Amino acid sequence: MSHKMLDDHNKIDQRNSSEESEDHDKQPSSDRPSTLVNSEPVHFESCCDFSARRSLPSSVDPPPKYLDSSTSVQLMSAVMSVIESTMQTLDNDLRALSLQIHDHPELMFEERYAHDILCDFMERHGFAVTRHYLGLETAWRAEFTHGKGGRTLGINSEMDALPVIGHACGHNLIAVSGVGVAIAVKSALQTYDVPGTVVLLGTPGEEGGAGKAVMLERGGYRDIDVCLMCHPAAGPAGSVSLGSCLAMQSLEAEFFGRSAHAGNAPWDGTNALDAAFLAYSSISVLRQQIKPDHRIHGVIQGSKSAVNVIPDYAGMRWLVRAPTKDQLSVLVERVKACFEGAALATSCRFKLTEGIPYHDLRQNSVLAACFSHAVSNSFGMNIGQRGFGASTDFGNVSYALPSLHPSFAIPTVANGGNHTPAFAESARSTDAHKATMTVSKGLAWTGFRVIADDELFQQVRGAYESGPAGVQQLILSDSDTHQTEL
Ligand SMILES: [Zn+2]
Ligand SMILES: [Zn+2]
């Protein structure tokens, strides 16, 4: 904080406390940020007293109390200006990092190039880096602590690309967003002398590997109070969505039969492909009887069998999705019954392998309101709540601790959403970078407040502990303007 700003704040602070509380009560409700769900209203104007966490030496003027709306606005603009100037300083470097990662697409758990350049970058910016974190070759952790005590903010940087189409989910943007947020919060903690820790996790294997779920299980989030990240998607310029994502379970079904000459003695064979065909048909019929926000989709894996040989093996891979992990459990059992029925009908043996489940995304309503307030007020972004028919391993994180995962729009061509070659092109555009930087500023602001503001953090915890009542609701209708597939 500049000397002038401290002076300004101290002048305001010289008023007596009753005057302050009167002003506080008189603040027009229209000036208050609103919550995004039907929970208890959240008032942030009294939450800016982050000075309460500070223990300053007696020779330093006591920190101001930020209780009235005018000071709150001043403070917001002061913190945001530190964040903005830090991000501006980093901008060229982050753009270069983003393009380097984009130009070296690496599949899940093979993100060695991204691992190395991101770790190097964080070390150069004063973070203590642990490479190959938690026994995962391409996971990493970068940590910075200011002062003693204080809360710990977590941020996630994804890195992996998709087979054939490269960075068609824009994880290069997520990677540099995490870097920018972590360094911007570090800068704000130092500027305002607020004790706390920033932990940036390099999280591998999002595209099917459930990397975050593995890291969670191995204790990677144990000391983190709140976790933030963002994800690019298609949509109108300047739009952000805080909707949920579907819970997801991967299933691999394998059928084993017996080979025979398909013309000479087909009765000697047991046809594994028939089992796969029946399973596919059964699931296709099942789809008619499931809810619109449930999803089942799969492929029969390629076979090198000759056409005149009864296939003795067939493999299928499926993804099953539902709005909550409880609903997912029910749907998964119905899909399993299709496999079992097909195996029984064809006399094949059957083996089922279940992947690590992805939980639905629980967007913490208080974090969502804080972030929305920042990006709509400071940058004019439009906030929506449309949920996604996609899934993220960050959902598992969101069950374990208070979390936020905004999805933000980057420019794309028509039908050029996530997981298309067009989106890979979009993810390297200048406009996509700009949108990433804007959202990152809002996340940095939110993250700084989580560390600095006791009252806000208690509200965040309260929303988390209230379970589904404290999270954004899933809305899968097309009424919202923001659309994506992750
Ligand atoms: Zn993605
Ligand atoms: Zn994706």
mmCIF file of N, CA and C in Angstrom, residues 335-445:
data_model
loop_
_atom_site.group_PDB
_atom_site.id
_atom_site.type_symbol
_atom_site.label_atom_id
_atom_site.label_comp_id
_atom_site.label_asym_id
_atom_site.label_seq_id
_atom_site.Cartn_x
_atom_site.Cartn_y
_atom_site.Cartn_z
ATOM 1 N N VAL A 335 -26.009 -49.354 -15.856
ATOM 2 C CA VAL A 335 -25.137 -49.642 -17.004
ATOM 3 C C VAL A 335 -24.453 -50.995 -16.814
ATOM 4 N N LYS A 336 -24.026 -51.267 -15.601
ATOM 5 C CA LYS A 336 -23.380 -52.561 -15.342
ATOM 6 C C LYS A 336 -24.322 -53.713 -15.672
ATOM 7 N N ALA A 337 -25.592 -53.521 -15.384
ATOM 8 C CA ALA A 337 -26.570 -54.581 -15.669
ATOM 9 C C ALA A 337 -26.628 -54.877 -17.164
ATOM 10 N N CYS A 338 -26.399 -53.851 -17.990
ATOM 11 C CA CYS A 338 -26.382 -54.069 -19.446
ATOM 12 C C CYS A 338 -25.209 -54.961 -19.847
ATOM 13 N N PHE A 339 -24.066 -54.759 -19.221
ATOM 14 C CA PHE A 339 -22.903 -55.607 -19.511
ATOM 15 C C PHE A 339 -23.177 -57.054 -19.079
ATOM 16 N N GLU A 340 -23.702 -57.159 -17.881
ATOM 17 C CA GLU A 340 -23.956 -58.506 -17.342
ATOM 18 C C GLU A 340 -24.958 -59.257 -18.209
ATOM 19 N N GLY A 341 -26.008 -58.551 -18.625
ATOM 20 C CA GLY A 341 -27.030 -59.186 -19.458
ATOM 21 C C GLY A 341 -26.457 -59.650 -20.784
ATOM 22 N N ALA A 342 -25.581 -58.825 -21.376
ATOM 23 C CA ALA A 342 -24.976 -59.170 -22.663
ATOM 24 C C ALA A 342 -24.068 -60.384 -22.511
ATOM 25 N N ALA A 343 -23.317 -60.431 -21.432
ATOM 26 C CA ALA A 343 -22.419 -61.568 -21.198
ATOM 27 C C ALA A 343 -23.230 -62.845 -21.015
ATOM 28 N N LEU A 344 -24.317 -62.742 -20.279
ATOM 29 C CA LEU A 344 -25.165 -63.910 -20.027
ATOM 30 C C LEU A 344 -25.774 -64.417 -21.337
ATOM 31 N N ALA A 345 -26.258 -63.485 -22.144
ATOM 32 C CA ALA A 345 -26.941 -63.874 -23.383
ATOM 33 C C ALA A 345 -26.012 -64.555 -24.367
ATOM 34 N N THR A 346 -24.731 -64.212 -24.340
ATOM 35 C CA THR A 346 -23.784 -64.745 -25.334
ATOM 36 C C THR A 346 -22.851 -65.801 -24.769
ATOM 37 N N SER A 347 -22.993 -66.118 -23.502
ATOM 38 C CA SER A 347 -22.138 -67.102 -22.820
ATOM 39 C C SER A 347 -20.675 -66.666 -22.773
ATOM 40 N N CYS A 348 -20.463 -65.360 -22.774
ATOM 41 C CA CYS A 348 -19.088 -64.861 -22.662
ATOM 42 C C CYS A 348 -18.726 -64.614 -21.198
ATOM 43 N N ARG A 349 -17.418 -64.672 -20.937
ATOM 44 C CA ARG A 349 -16.959 -64.173 -19.645
ATOM 45 C C ARG A 349 -16.858 -62.657 -19.737
ATOM 46 N N PHE A 350 -16.893 -62.032 -18.596
ATOM 47 C CA PHE A 350 -17.010 -60.579 -18.579
ATOM 48 C C PHE A 350 -16.142 -60.019 -17.468
ATOM 49 N N LYS A 351 -15.377 -58.943 -17.795
ATOM 50 C CA LYS A 351 -14.539 -58.291 -16.783
ATOM 51 C C LYS A 351 -14.809 -56.795 -16.829
ATOM 52 N N LEU A 352 -15.004 -56.212 -15.667
ATOM 53 C CA LEU A 352 -15.289 -54.775 -15.586
ATOM 54 C C LEU A 352 -14.189 -54.076 -14.792
ATOM 55 N N THR A 353 -13.655 -52.992 -15.366
ATOM 56 C CA THR A 353 -12.648 -52.188 -14.651
ATOM 57 C C THR A 353 -13.204 -50.774 -14.482
ATOM 58 N N GLU A 354 -13.280 -50.322 -13.238
ATOM 59 C CA GLU A 354 -13.834 -48.998 -12.957
ATOM 60 C C GLU A 354 -12.703 -48.006 -12.689
ATOM 61 N N GLY A 355 -12.769 -46.833 -13.346
ATOM 62 C CA GLY A 355 -11.768 -45.791 -13.112
ATOM 63 C C GLY A 355 -12.061 -45.016 -11.842
ATOM 64 N N ILE A 356 -11.182 -44.089 -11.525
ATOM 65 C CA ILE A 356 -11.409 -43.223 -10.356
ATOM 66 C C ILE A 356 -12.580 -42.303 -10.669
ATOM 67 N N PRO A 357 -13.595 -42.282 -9.831
ATOM 68 C CA PRO A 357 -14.742 -41.420 -10.147
ATOM 69 C C PRO A 357 -14.405 -39.935 -10.027
ATOM 70 N N TYR A 358 -14.966 -39.155 -10.935
ATOM 71 C CA TYR A 358 -14.891 -37.689 -10.839
ATOM 72 C C TYR A 358 -16.180 -37.234 -10.148
ATOM 73 N N HIS A 359 -16.037 -36.462 -9.098
ATOM 74 C CA HIS A 359 -17.235 -35.938 -8.434
ATOM 75 C C HIS A 359 -17.769 -34.721 -9.196
ATOM 76 N N ASP A 360 -19.047 -34.414 -8.942
ATOM 77 C CA ASP A 360 -19.584 -33.176 -9.491
ATOM 78 C C ASP A 360 -18.857 -31.988 -8.853
ATOM 79 N N LEU A 361 -18.956 -30.850 -9.524
ATOM 80 C CA LEU A 361 -18.207 -29.667 -9.099
ATOM 81 C C LEU A 361 -19.048 -28.846 -8.125
ATOM 82 N N ARG A 362 -18.540 -28.672 -6.920
ATOM 83 C CA ARG A 362 -19.246 -27.865 -5.914
ATOM 84 C C ARG A 362 -18.627 -26.473 -5.865
ATOM 85 N N GLN A 363 -19.228 -25.550 -6.563
ATOM 86 C CA GLN A 363 -18.742 -24.174 -6.563
ATOM 87 C C GLN A 363 -19.179 -23.505 -5.257
ATOM 88 N N ASN A 364 -18.228 -23.123 -4.456
ATOM 89 C CA ASN A 364 -18.551 -22.478 -3.183
ATOM 90 C C ASN A 364 -19.244 -21.142 -3.446
ATOM 91 N N SER A 365 -20.434 -20.976 -2.887
ATOM 92 C CA SER A 365 -21.253 -19.804 -3.236
ATOM 93 C C SER A 365 -20.631 -18.492 -2.777
ATOM 94 N N VAL A 366 -19.911 -18.505 -1.667
ATOM 95 C CA VAL A 366 -19.306 -17.254 -1.175
ATOM 96 C C VAL A 366 -18.094 -16.879 -2.036
ATOM 97 N N LEU A 367 -17.278 -17.870 -2.364
ATOM 98 C CA LEU A 367 -16.170 -17.593 -3.283
ATOM 99 C C LEU A 367 -16.706 -17.110 -4.628
ATOM 100 N N ALA A 368 -17.798 -17.734 -5.069
ATOM 101 C CA ALA A 368 -18.397 -17.356 -6.350
ATOM 102 C C ALA A 368 -18.853 -15.899 -6.321
ATOM 103 N N ALA A 369 -19.476 -15.496 -5.219
ATOM 104 C CA ALA A 369 -19.960 -14.115 -5.109
ATOM 105 C C ALA A 369 -18.789 -13.137 -5.065
ATOM 106 N N CYS A 370 -17.750 -13.491 -4.336
ATOM 107 C CA CYS A 370 -16.566 -12.630 -4.221
ATOM 108 C C CYS A 370 -15.907 -12.447 -5.598
ATOM 109 N N PHE A 371 -15.723 -13.546 -6.290
ATOM 110 C CA PHE A 371 -15.100 -13.501 -7.614
ATOM 111 C C PHE A 371 -15.978 -12.705 -8.597
ATOM 112 N N SER A 372 -17.281 -12.996 -8.570
ATOM 113 C CA SER A 372 -18.210 -12.320 -9.493
ATOM 114 C C SER A 372 -18.182 -10.819 -9.283
ATOM 115 N N HIS A 373 -18.177 -10.429 -8.008
ATOM 116 C CA HIS A 373 -18.158 -9.013 -7.674
ATOM 117 C C HIS A 373 -16.927 -8.354 -8.283
ATOM 118 N N ALA A 374 -15.781 -9.038 -8.161
ATOM 119 C CA ALA A 374 -14.530 -8.461 -8.662
ATOM 120 C C ALA A 374 -14.536 -8.339 -10.179
ATOM 121 N N VAL A 375 -14.879 -9.416 -10.875
ATOM 122 C CA VAL A 375 -14.737 -9.364 -12.342
ATOM 123 C C VAL A 375 -15.857 -8.570 -13.013
ATOM 124 N N SER A 376 -17.029 -8.520 -12.377
ATOM 125 C CA SER A 376 -18.087 -7.709 -12.992
ATOM 126 C C SER A 376 -17.852 -6.230 -12.712
ATOM 127 N N ASN A 377 -17.456 -5.899 -11.493
ATOM 128 C CA ASN A 377 -17.234 -4.485 -11.170
ATOM 129 C C ASN A 377 -15.976 -3.931 -11.825
ATOM 130 N N SER A 378 -14.902 -4.680 -11.790
ATOM 131 C CA SER A 378 -13.622 -4.154 -12.281
ATOM 132 C C SER A 378 -13.461 -4.313 -13.783
ATOM 133 N N PHE A 379 -14.040 -5.352 -14.351
ATOM 134 C CA PHE A 379 -13.755 -5.643 -15.763
ATOM 135 C C PHE A 379 -15.014 -5.788 -16.613
ATOM 136 N N GLY A 380 -16.178 -5.583 -16.021
ATOM 137 C CA GLY A 380 -17.424 -5.620 -16.798
ATOM 138 C C GLY A 380 -17.776 -6.985 -17.344
ATOM 139 N N MET A 381 -17.286 -8.042 -16.710
ATOM 140 C CA MET A 381 -17.595 -9.383 -17.216
ATOM 141 C C MET A 381 -19.027 -9.771 -16.863
ATOM 142 N N ASN A 382 -19.623 -10.606 -17.709
ATOM 143 C CA ASN A 382 -20.980 -11.096 -17.469
ATOM 144 C C ASN A 382 -20.914 -12.460 -16.802
ATOM 145 N N ILE A 383 -21.683 -12.621 -15.732
ATOM 146 C CA ILE A 383 -21.624 -13.857 -14.953
ATOM 147 C C ILE A 383 -22.861 -14.701 -15.227
ATOM 148 N N GLY A 384 -22.658 -15.960 -15.539
ATOM 149 C CA GLY A 384 -23.757 -16.892 -15.703
ATOM 150 C C GLY A 384 -23.590 -18.075 -14.772
ATOM 151 N N GLN A 385 -24.612 -18.898 -14.700
ATOM 152 C CA GLN A 385 -24.554 -20.054 -13.806
ATOM 153 C C GLN A 385 -24.854 -21.358 -14.530
ATOM 154 N N ARG A 386 -24.794 -21.332 -15.850
ATOM 155 C CA ARG A 386 -25.118 -22.553 -16.579
ATOM 156 C C ARG A 386 -24.112 -23.640 -16.239
ATOM 157 N N GLY A 387 -24.635 -24.817 -15.935
ATOM 158 C CA GLY A 387 -23.767 -25.949 -15.657
ATOM 159 C C GLY A 387 -23.320 -26.612 -16.944
ATOM 160 N N PHE A 388 -22.461 -27.606 -16.806
ATOM 161 C CA PHE A 388 -21.863 -28.224 -17.976
ATOM 162 C C PHE A 388 -22.133 -29.711 -18.001
ATOM 163 N N GLY A 389 -22.292 -30.232 -19.208
ATOM 164 C CA GLY A 389 -22.428 -31.674 -19.365
ATOM 165 C C GLY A 389 -21.067 -32.346 -19.355
ATOM 166 N N ALA A 390 -20.053 -31.596 -18.986
ATOM 167 C CA ALA A 390 -18.701 -32.141 -18.908
ATOM 168 C C ALA A 390 -18.355 -32.419 -17.446
ATOM 169 N N SER A 391 -17.131 -32.846 -17.223
ATOM 170 C CA SER A 391 -16.702 -33.237 -15.879
ATOM 171 C C SER A 391 -15.268 -32.786 -15.663
ATOM 172 N N THR A 392 -14.888 -32.644 -14.411
ATOM 173 C CA THR A 392 -13.514 -32.271 -14.081
ATOM 174 C C THR A 392 -13.077 -32.964 -12.795
ATOM 175 N N ASP A 393 -11.803 -33.349 -12.743
ATOM 176 C CA ASP A 393 -11.302 -33.951 -11.504
ATOM 177 C C ASP A 393 -11.204 -32.924 -10.386
ATOM 178 N N PHE A 394 -11.369 -31.642 -10.730
ATOM 179 C CA PHE A 394 -11.427 -30.619 -9.682
ATOM 180 C C PHE A 394 -12.687 -30.795 -8.834
ATOM 181 N N GLY A 395 -13.680 -31.518 -9.379
ATOM 182 C CA GLY A 395 -14.873 -31.820 -8.589
ATOM 183 C C GLY A 395 -14.507 -32.532 -7.283
ATOM 184 N N ASN A 396 -13.559 -33.458 -7.356
ATOM 185 C CA ASN A 396 -13.137 -34.173 -6.145
ATOM 186 C C ASN A 396 -12.518 -33.210 -5.141
ATOM 187 N N VAL A 397 -11.747 -32.249 -5.659
ATOM 188 C CA VAL A 397 -11.163 -31.233 -4.767
ATOM 189 C C VAL A 397 -12.269 -30.433 -4.109
ATOM 190 N N SER A 398 -13.299 -30.118 -4.899
ATOM 191 C CA SER A 398 -14.367 -29.258 -4.372
ATOM 192 C C SER A 398 -15.185 -29.943 -3.280
ATOM 193 N N TYR A 399 -15.157 -31.273 -3.215
ATOM 194 C CA TYR A 399 -15.802 -31.976 -2.109
ATOM 195 C C TYR A 399 -14.923 -31.944 -0.859
ATOM 196 N N ALA A 400 -13.611 -31.862 -1.068
ATOM 197 C CA ALA A 400 -12.677 -31.968 0.060
ATOM 198 C C ALA A 400 -12.420 -30.643 0.755
ATOM 199 N N LEU A 401 -12.555 -29.531 0.043
ATOM 200 C CA LEU A 401 -12.304 -28.222 0.639
ATOM 201 C C LEU A 401 -13.034 -27.162 -0.178
ATOM 202 N N PRO A 402 -13.257 -25.965 0.390
ATOM 203 C CA PRO A 402 -13.970 -24.925 -0.363
ATOM 204 C C PRO A 402 -13.210 -24.580 -1.638
ATOM 205 N N SER A 403 -13.943 -24.515 -2.747
ATOM 206 C CA SER A 403 -13.273 -24.390 -4.048
ATOM 207 C C SER A 403 -14.082 -23.543 -5.018
ATOM 208 N N LEU A 404 -13.380 -23.026 -6.013
ATOM 209 C CA LEU A 404 -14.048 -22.277 -7.090
ATOM 210 C C LEU A 404 -13.340 -22.557 -8.415
ATOM 211 N N HIS A 405 -14.151 -22.740 -9.454
ATOM 212 C CA HIS A 405 -13.643 -23.148 -10.777
ATOM 213 C C HIS A 405 -14.467 -22.420 -11.834
ATOM 214 N N PRO A 406 -14.235 -21.115 -12.031
ATOM 215 C CA PRO A 406 -14.996 -20.421 -13.072
ATOM 216 C C PRO A 406 -14.588 -20.912 -14.457
ATOM 217 N N SER A 407 -15.571 -20.943 -15.341
ATOM 218 C CA SER A 407 -15.294 -21.211 -16.744
ATOM 219 C C SER A 407 -15.440 -19.890 -17.485
ATOM 220 N N PHE A 408 -14.479 -19.557 -18.325
ATOM 221 C CA PHE A 408 -14.526 -18.255 -18.995
ATOM 222 C C PHE A 408 -14.442 -18.440 -20.504
ATOM 223 N N ALA A 409 -15.048 -17.505 -21.209
ATOM 224 C CA ALA A 409 -15.146 -17.620 -22.672
ATOM 225 C C ALA A 409 -13.879 -17.117 -23.346
ATOM 226 N N ILE A 410 -13.462 -17.880 -24.375
ATOM 227 C CA ILE A 410 -12.446 -17.376 -25.293
ATOM 228 C C ILE A 410 -13.054 -17.428 -26.695
ATOM 229 N N PRO A 411 -12.597 -16.554 -27.585
ATOM 230 C CA PRO A 411 -13.226 -16.501 -28.914
ATOM 231 C C PRO A 411 -13.006 -17.803 -29.689
ATOM 232 N N THR A 412 -14.055 -18.317 -30.281
ATOM 233 C CA THR A 412 -13.964 -19.522 -31.111
ATOM 234 C C THR A 412 -14.882 -19.361 -32.317
ATOM 235 N N VAL A 413 -14.687 -20.205 -33.309
ATOM 236 C CA VAL A 413 -15.609 -20.221 -34.440
ATOM 237 C C VAL A 413 -16.847 -21.028 -34.038
ATOM 238 N N ALA A 414 -17.900 -20.955 -34.873
ATOM 239 C CA ALA A 414 -19.123 -21.717 -34.597
ATOM 240 C C ALA A 414 -18.788 -23.205 -34.522
ATOM 241 N N ASN A 415 -19.360 -23.890 -33.561
ATOM 242 C CA ASN A 415 -19.110 -25.321 -33.326
ATOM 243 C C ASN A 415 -17.633 -25.623 -33.043
ATOM 244 N N GLY A 416 -16.933 -24.633 -32.575
ATOM 245 C CA GLY A 416 -15.497 -24.811 -32.290
ATOM 246 C C GLY A 416 -15.219 -24.828 -30.805
ATOM 247 N N GLY A 417 -16.071 -25.524 -30.055
ATOM 248 C CA GLY A 417 -15.903 -25.585 -28.597
ATOM 249 C C GLY A 417 -14.786 -26.518 -28.178
ATOM 250 N N ASN A 418 -14.695 -26.738 -26.873
ATOM 251 C CA ASN A 418 -13.642 -27.589 -26.316
ATOM 252 C C ASN A 418 -13.585 -28.940 -27.011
ATOM 253 N N HIS A 419 -12.399 -29.459 -27.138
ATOM 254 C CA HIS A 419 -12.132 -30.773 -27.738
ATOM 255 C C HIS A 419 -12.370 -30.784 -29.246
ATOM 256 N N THR A 420 -12.186 -29.637 -29.878
ATOM 257 C CA THR A 420 -12.191 -29.578 -31.346
ATOM 258 C C THR A 420 -10.877 -28.932 -31.796
ATOM 259 N N PRO A 421 -10.435 -29.226 -33.031
ATOM 260 C CA PRO A 421 -9.212 -28.573 -33.520
ATOM 261 C C PRO A 421 -9.322 -27.053 -33.511
ATOM 262 N N ALA A 422 -10.519 -26.538 -33.769
ATOM 263 C CA ALA A 422 -10.693 -25.081 -33.786
ATOM 264 C C ALA A 422 -10.416 -24.487 -32.406
ATOM 265 N N PHE A 423 -10.801 -25.219 -31.364
ATOM 266 C CA PHE A 423 -10.571 -24.695 -30.016
ATOM 267 C C PHE A 423 -9.075 -24.683 -29.687
ATOM 268 N N ALA A 424 -8.355 -25.657 -30.245
ATOM 269 C CA ALA A 424 -6.893 -25.656 -30.040
ATOM 270 C C ALA A 424 -6.296 -24.381 -30.643
ATOM 271 N N GLU A 425 -6.803 -23.978 -31.806
ATOM 272 C CA GLU A 425 -6.337 -22.719 -32.405
ATOM 273 C C GLU A 425 -6.704 -21.535 -31.515
ATOM 274 N N SER A 426 -7.939 -21.564 -31.025
ATOM 275 C CA SER A 426 -8.406 -20.463 -30.171
ATOM 276 C C SER A 426 -7.534 -20.320 -28.927
ATOM 277 N N ALA A 427 -7.078 -21.449 -28.414
ATOM 278 C CA ALA A 427 -6.347 -21.431 -27.146
ATOM 279 C C ALA A 427 -4.974 -20.787 -27.271
ATOM 280 N N ARG A 428 -4.540 -20.495 -28.497
ATOM 281 C CA ARG A 428 -3.262 -19.804 -28.638
ATOM 282 C C ARG A 428 -3.449 -18.359 -29.136
ATOM 283 N N SER A 429 -4.684 -17.890 -29.181
ATOM 284 C CA SER A 429 -4.935 -16.541 -29.698
ATOM 285 C C SER A 429 -4.632 -15.482 -28.638
ATOM 286 N N THR A 430 -4.368 -14.289 -29.124
ATOM 287 C CA THR A 430 -4.099 -13.167 -28.212
ATOM 288 C C THR A 430 -5.323 -12.860 -27.357
ATOM 289 N N ASP A 431 -6.506 -12.926 -27.963
ATOM 290 C CA ASP A 431 -7.725 -12.635 -27.203
ATOM 291 C C ASP A 431 -7.955 -13.662 -26.092
ATOM 292 N N ALA A 432 -7.627 -14.923 -26.373
ATOM 293 C CA ALA A 432 -7.771 -15.949 -25.326
ATOM 294 C C ALA A 432 -6.837 -15.647 -24.170
ATOM 295 N N HIS A 433 -5.641 -15.213 -24.489
ATOM 296 C CA HIS A 433 -4.681 -14.854 -23.431
ATOM 297 C C HIS A 433 -5.216 -13.693 -22.600
ATOM 298 N N LYS A 434 -5.754 -12.689 -23.294
ATOM 299 C CA LYS A 434 -6.286 -11.529 -22.561
ATOM 300 C C LYS A 434 -7.411 -11.944 -21.619
ATOM 301 N N ALA A 435 -8.316 -12.788 -22.122
ATOM 302 C CA ALA A 435 -9.429 -13.242 -21.270
ATOM 303 C C ALA A 435 -8.893 -14.018 -20.065
ATOM 304 N N THR A 436 -7.863 -14.825 -20.294
ATOM 305 C CA THR A 436 -7.276 -15.599 -19.197
ATOM 306 C C THR A 436 -6.703 -14.669 -18.131
ATOM 307 N N MET A 437 -6.034 -13.625 -18.585
ATOM 308 C CA MET A 437 -5.426 -12.691 -17.634
ATOM 309 C C MET A 437 -6.502 -11.951 -16.824
ATOM 310 N N THR A 438 -7.596 -11.614 -17.490
ATOM 311 C CA THR A 438 -8.662 -10.889 -16.779
ATOM 312 C C THR A 438 -9.269 -11.760 -15.683
ATOM 313 N N VAL A 439 -9.593 -12.988 -16.039
ATOM 314 C CA VAL A 439 -10.175 -13.899 -15.042
ATOM 315 C C VAL A 439 -9.182 -14.168 -13.913
ATOM 316 N N SER A 440 -7.914 -14.251 -14.272
ATOM 317 C CA SER A 440 -6.889 -14.520 -13.259
ATOM 318 C C SER A 440 -6.812 -13.383 -12.244
ATOM 319 N N LYS A 441 -7.027 -12.169 -12.701
ATOM 320 C CA LYS A 441 -7.024 -11.045 -11.755
ATOM 321 C C LYS A 441 -8.158 -11.198 -10.746
ATOM 322 N N GLY A 442 -9.319 -11.610 -11.231
ATOM 323 C CA GLY A 442 -10.447 -11.838 -10.317
ATOM 324 C C GLY A 442 -10.161 -12.964 -9.337
ATOM 325 N N LEU A 443 -9.495 -14.007 -9.810
ATOM 326 C CA LEU A 443 -9.142 -15.114 -8.911
ATOM 327 C C LEU A 443 -8.110 -14.662 -7.885
ATOM 328 N N ALA A 444 -7.144 -13.848 -8.329
ATOM 329 C CA ALA A 444 -6.122 -13.367 -7.400
ATOM 330 C C ALA A 444 -6.761 -12.503 -6.315
ATOM 331 N N TRP A 445 -7.690 -11.687 -6.725
ATOM 332 C CA TRP A 445 -8.403 -10.841 -5.750
ATOM 333 C C TRP A 445 -9.151 -11.717 -4.744
#
